[in-house]
mmCIF file of C-alpha atoms and ligand atoms in Angstrom:
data_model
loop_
_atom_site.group_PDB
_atom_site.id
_atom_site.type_symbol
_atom_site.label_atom_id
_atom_site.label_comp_id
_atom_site.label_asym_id
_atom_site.label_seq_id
_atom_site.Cartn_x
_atom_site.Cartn_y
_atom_site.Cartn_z
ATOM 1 C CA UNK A 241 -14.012 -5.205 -8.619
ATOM 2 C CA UNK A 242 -10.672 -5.064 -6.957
ATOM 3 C CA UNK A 243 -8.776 -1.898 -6.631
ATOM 4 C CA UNK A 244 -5.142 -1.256 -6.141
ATOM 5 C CA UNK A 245 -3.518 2.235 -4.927
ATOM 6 C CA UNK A 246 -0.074 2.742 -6.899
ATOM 7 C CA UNK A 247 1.672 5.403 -5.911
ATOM 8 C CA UNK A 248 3.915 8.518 -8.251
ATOM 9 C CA UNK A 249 7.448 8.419 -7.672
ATOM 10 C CA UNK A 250 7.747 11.660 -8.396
ATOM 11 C CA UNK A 251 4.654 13.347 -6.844
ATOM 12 C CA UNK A 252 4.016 10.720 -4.188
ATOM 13 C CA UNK A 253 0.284 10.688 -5.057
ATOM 14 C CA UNK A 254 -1.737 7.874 -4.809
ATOM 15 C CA UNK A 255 -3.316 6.868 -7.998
ATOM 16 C CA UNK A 256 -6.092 4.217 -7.598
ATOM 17 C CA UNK A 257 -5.853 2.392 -10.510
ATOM 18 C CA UNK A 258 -8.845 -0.730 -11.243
ATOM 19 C CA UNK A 259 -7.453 -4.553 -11.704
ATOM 20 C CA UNK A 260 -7.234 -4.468 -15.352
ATOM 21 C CA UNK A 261 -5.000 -1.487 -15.140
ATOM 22 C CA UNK A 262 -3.158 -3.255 -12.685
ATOM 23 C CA UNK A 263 -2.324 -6.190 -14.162
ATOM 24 C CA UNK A 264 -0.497 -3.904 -16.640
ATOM 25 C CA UNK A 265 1.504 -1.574 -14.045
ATOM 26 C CA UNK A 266 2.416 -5.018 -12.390
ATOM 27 C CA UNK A 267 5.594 -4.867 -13.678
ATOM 28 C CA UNK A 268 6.202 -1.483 -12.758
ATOM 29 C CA UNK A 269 5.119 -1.587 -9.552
ATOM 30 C CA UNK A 270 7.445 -4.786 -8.705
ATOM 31 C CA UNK A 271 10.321 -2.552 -9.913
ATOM 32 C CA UNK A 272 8.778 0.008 -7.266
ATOM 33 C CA UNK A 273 8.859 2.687 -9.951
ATOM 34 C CA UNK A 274 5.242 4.215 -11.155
ATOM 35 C CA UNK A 275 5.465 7.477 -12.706
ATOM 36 C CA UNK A 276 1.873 9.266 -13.124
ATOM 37 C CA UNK A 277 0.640 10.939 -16.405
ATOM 38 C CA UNK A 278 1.396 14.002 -14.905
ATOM 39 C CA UNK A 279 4.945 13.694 -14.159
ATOM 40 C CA UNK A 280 5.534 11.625 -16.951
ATOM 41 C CA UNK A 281 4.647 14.509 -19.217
ATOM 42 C CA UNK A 282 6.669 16.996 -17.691
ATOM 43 C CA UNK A 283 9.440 14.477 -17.298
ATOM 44 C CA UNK A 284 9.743 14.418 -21.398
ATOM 45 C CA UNK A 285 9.672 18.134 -21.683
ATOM 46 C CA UNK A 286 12.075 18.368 -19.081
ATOM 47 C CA UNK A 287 14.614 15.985 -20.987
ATOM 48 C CA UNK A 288 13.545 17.056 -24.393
ATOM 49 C CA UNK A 289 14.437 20.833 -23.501
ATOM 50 C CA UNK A 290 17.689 19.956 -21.790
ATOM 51 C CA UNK A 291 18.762 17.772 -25.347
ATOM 52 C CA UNK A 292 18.763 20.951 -27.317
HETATM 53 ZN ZN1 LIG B 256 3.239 12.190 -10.357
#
């Protein structure tokens, strides 16, 4: 099975991801912009907090 290593713009971690997952981050990753879980949670907090 092929595996692909995306990478968190936020966190710069490297998120192995397999090739199913990748097909669906394909898009992201040709826009060069993969946000992880992680960040992506705190990301919404941080913008739902600063809408109040
Ligand atoms: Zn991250």
């Amino acid at each position: 099975m092929e595996e692909y290593v995306i990478r968190c713009l936020l966190c710069g971690r490297s998120i192995p991801v397999s090739g199913q997952q990748a097909d669906q981050l394909r898009a992201v990753k040709e826009g060069g912009t993969y946000i992880c879980d992680l960040c992506r949670r705190r990301v919404r907090h941080e913008s739902e907090r600063q809408q109040r």
